[in-house]
Amino acid sequence: MSSVAEIIEAVKRLTERERGQFLDQLAEIDLSDDWDRQIVADAESGRLDRFAEEAIREHRAGNSHPFP
């Protein structure tokens, strides 16, 4: 299986029990490491700089509020 469409079609062919097992196992996959690596890569590449600059401008303009 090499595409999302193929995976979806295969899941549709599973029995109800098999789909339940599949979904249980899918939920156990920890994608947080992938997310963390992507955020670090984006930060290091400068892709997030404009967001930080905008946040700083908004804060200096008095448009930020502390969390309760």
PDB file of C-alpha atoms in Angstrom:
ATOM      1  CA  MET A   1       0.000   0.000   0.000  1.00  0.00           C
ATOM      2  CA  SER A   2       1.576   3.202  -1.101  1.00  0.00           C
ATOM      3  CA  SER A   3      -1.146   5.809  -0.965  1.00  0.00           C
ATOM      4  CA  VAL A   4      -3.668   7.122   1.494  1.00  0.00           C
ATOM      5  CA  ALA A   5      -6.481   6.229  -0.917  1.00  0.00           C
ATOM      6  CA  GLU A   6      -5.318   2.598  -0.998  1.00  0.00           C
ATOM      7  CA  ILE A   7      -5.145   2.461   2.787  1.00  0.00           C
ATOM      8  CA  ILE A   8      -8.650   3.893   3.097  1.00  0.00           C
ATOM      9  CA  GLU A   9     -10.012   1.359   0.621  1.00  0.00           C
ATOM     10  CA  ALA A  10      -8.312  -1.457   2.533  1.00  0.00           C
ATOM     11  CA  VAL A  11      -9.775  -0.228   5.826  1.00  0.00           C
ATOM     12  CA  LYS A  12     -13.243  -0.161   4.243  1.00  0.00           C
ATOM     13  CA  ARG A  13     -12.863  -3.864   3.438  1.00  0.00           C
ATOM     14  CA  LEU A  14     -12.126  -4.806   7.056  1.00  0.00           C
ATOM     15  CA  THR A  15     -14.738  -6.391   9.252  1.00  0.00           C
ATOM     16  CA  GLU A  16     -16.195  -4.284  12.042  1.00  0.00           C
ATOM     17  CA  ARG A  17     -13.971  -6.089  14.547  1.00  0.00           C
ATOM     18  CA  GLU A  18     -10.864  -5.590  12.409  1.00  0.00           C
ATOM     19  CA  ARG A  19     -11.678  -1.892  11.961  1.00  0.00           C
ATOM     20  CA  GLY A  20     -11.938  -1.568  15.723  1.00  0.00           C
ATOM     21  CA  GLN A  21      -8.561  -3.239  16.174  1.00  0.00           C
ATOM     22  CA  PHE A  22      -7.061  -1.040  13.458  1.00  0.00           C
ATOM     23  CA  LEU A  23      -8.398   2.143  15.045  1.00  0.00           C
ATOM     24  CA  ASP A  24      -7.174   1.087  18.491  1.00  0.00           C
ATOM     25  CA  GLN A  25      -3.680   0.484  17.139  1.00  0.00           C
ATOM     26  CA  LEU A  26      -3.738   3.676  15.096  1.00  0.00           C
ATOM     27  CA  ALA A  27      -4.608   5.667  18.206  1.00  0.00           C
ATOM     28  CA  GLU A  28      -1.555   4.207  19.948  1.00  0.00           C
ATOM     29  CA  ILE A  29       0.873   5.591  17.370  1.00  0.00           C
ATOM     30  CA  ASP A  30       2.778   8.448  18.967  1.00  0.00           C
ATOM     31  CA  LEU A  31       3.250  11.198  16.412  1.00  0.00           C
ATOM     32  CA  SER A  32       4.432  13.792  18.913  1.00  0.00           C
ATOM     33  CA  ASP A  33       8.083  13.169  18.024  1.00  0.00           C
ATOM     34  CA  ASP A  34       7.333  13.941  14.369  1.00  0.00           C
ATOM     35  CA  TRP A  35       5.500  17.112  15.389  1.00  0.00           C
ATOM     36  CA  ASP A  36       8.350  18.218  17.660  1.00  0.00           C
ATOM     37  CA  ARG A  37      10.948  17.600  14.947  1.00  0.00           C
ATOM     38  CA  GLN A  38       8.914  19.624  12.437  1.00  0.00           C
ATOM     39  CA  ILE A  39       8.518  22.571  14.843  1.00  0.00           C
ATOM     40  CA  VAL A  40      12.250  22.593  15.565  1.00  0.00           C
ATOM     41  CA  ALA A  41      13.071  22.418  11.847  1.00  0.00           C
ATOM     42  CA  ASP A  42      10.635  25.254  11.084  1.00  0.00           C
ATOM     43  CA  ALA A  43      12.055  27.395  13.882  1.00  0.00           C
ATOM     44  CA  GLU A  44      15.651  26.776  12.826  1.00  0.00           C
ATOM     45  CA  SER A  45      14.871  27.543   9.189  1.00  0.00           C
ATOM     46  CA  GLY A  46      13.228  30.864  10.060  1.00  0.00           C
ATOM     47  CA  ARG A  47       9.782  29.808   8.841  1.00  0.00           C
ATOM     48  CA  LEU A  48       8.263  30.932  12.158  1.00  0.00           C
ATOM     49  CA  ASP A  49      10.066  34.283  12.381  1.00  0.00           C
ATOM     50  CA  ARG A  50       7.236  36.295  10.857  1.00  0.00           C
ATOM     51  CA  PHE A  51       4.806  34.913  13.427  1.00  0.00           C
ATOM     52  CA  ALA A  52       7.123  35.829  16.286  1.00  0.00           C
ATOM     53  CA  GLU A  53       7.663  39.304  14.866  1.00  0.00           C
ATOM     54  CA  GLU A  54       3.909  39.813  14.491  1.00  0.00           C
ATOM     55  CA  ALA A  55       3.297  38.669  18.071  1.00  0.00           C
ATOM     56  CA  ILE A  56       5.948  41.064  19.375  1.00  0.00           C
ATOM     57  CA  ARG A  57       4.447  43.960  17.372  1.00  0.00           C
ATOM     58  CA  GLU A  58       0.964  43.176  18.688  1.00  0.00           C
ATOM     59  CA  HIS A  59       2.258  42.951  22.264  1.00  0.00           C
ATOM     60  CA  ARG A  60       4.084  46.267  21.986  1.00  0.00           C
ATOM     61  CA  ALA A  61       0.910  47.835  20.564  1.00  0.00           C
ATOM     62  CA  GLY A  62      -0.938  46.772  23.712  1.00  0.00           C
ATOM     63  CA  ASN A  63      -2.943  44.040  22.033  1.00  0.00           C
ATOM     64  CA  SER A  64      -1.909  41.185  24.301  1.00  0.00           C
ATOM     65  CA  HIS A  65      -3.434  40.056  27.571  1.00  0.00           C
ATOM     66  CA  PRO A  66      -2.110  37.811  30.331  1.00  0.00           C
ATOM     67  CA  PHE A  67      -3.662  34.387  30.747  1.00  0.00           C
ATOM     68  CA  PRO A  68      -5.985  34.189  33.762  1.00  0.00           C
TER      69      PRO A  68
END
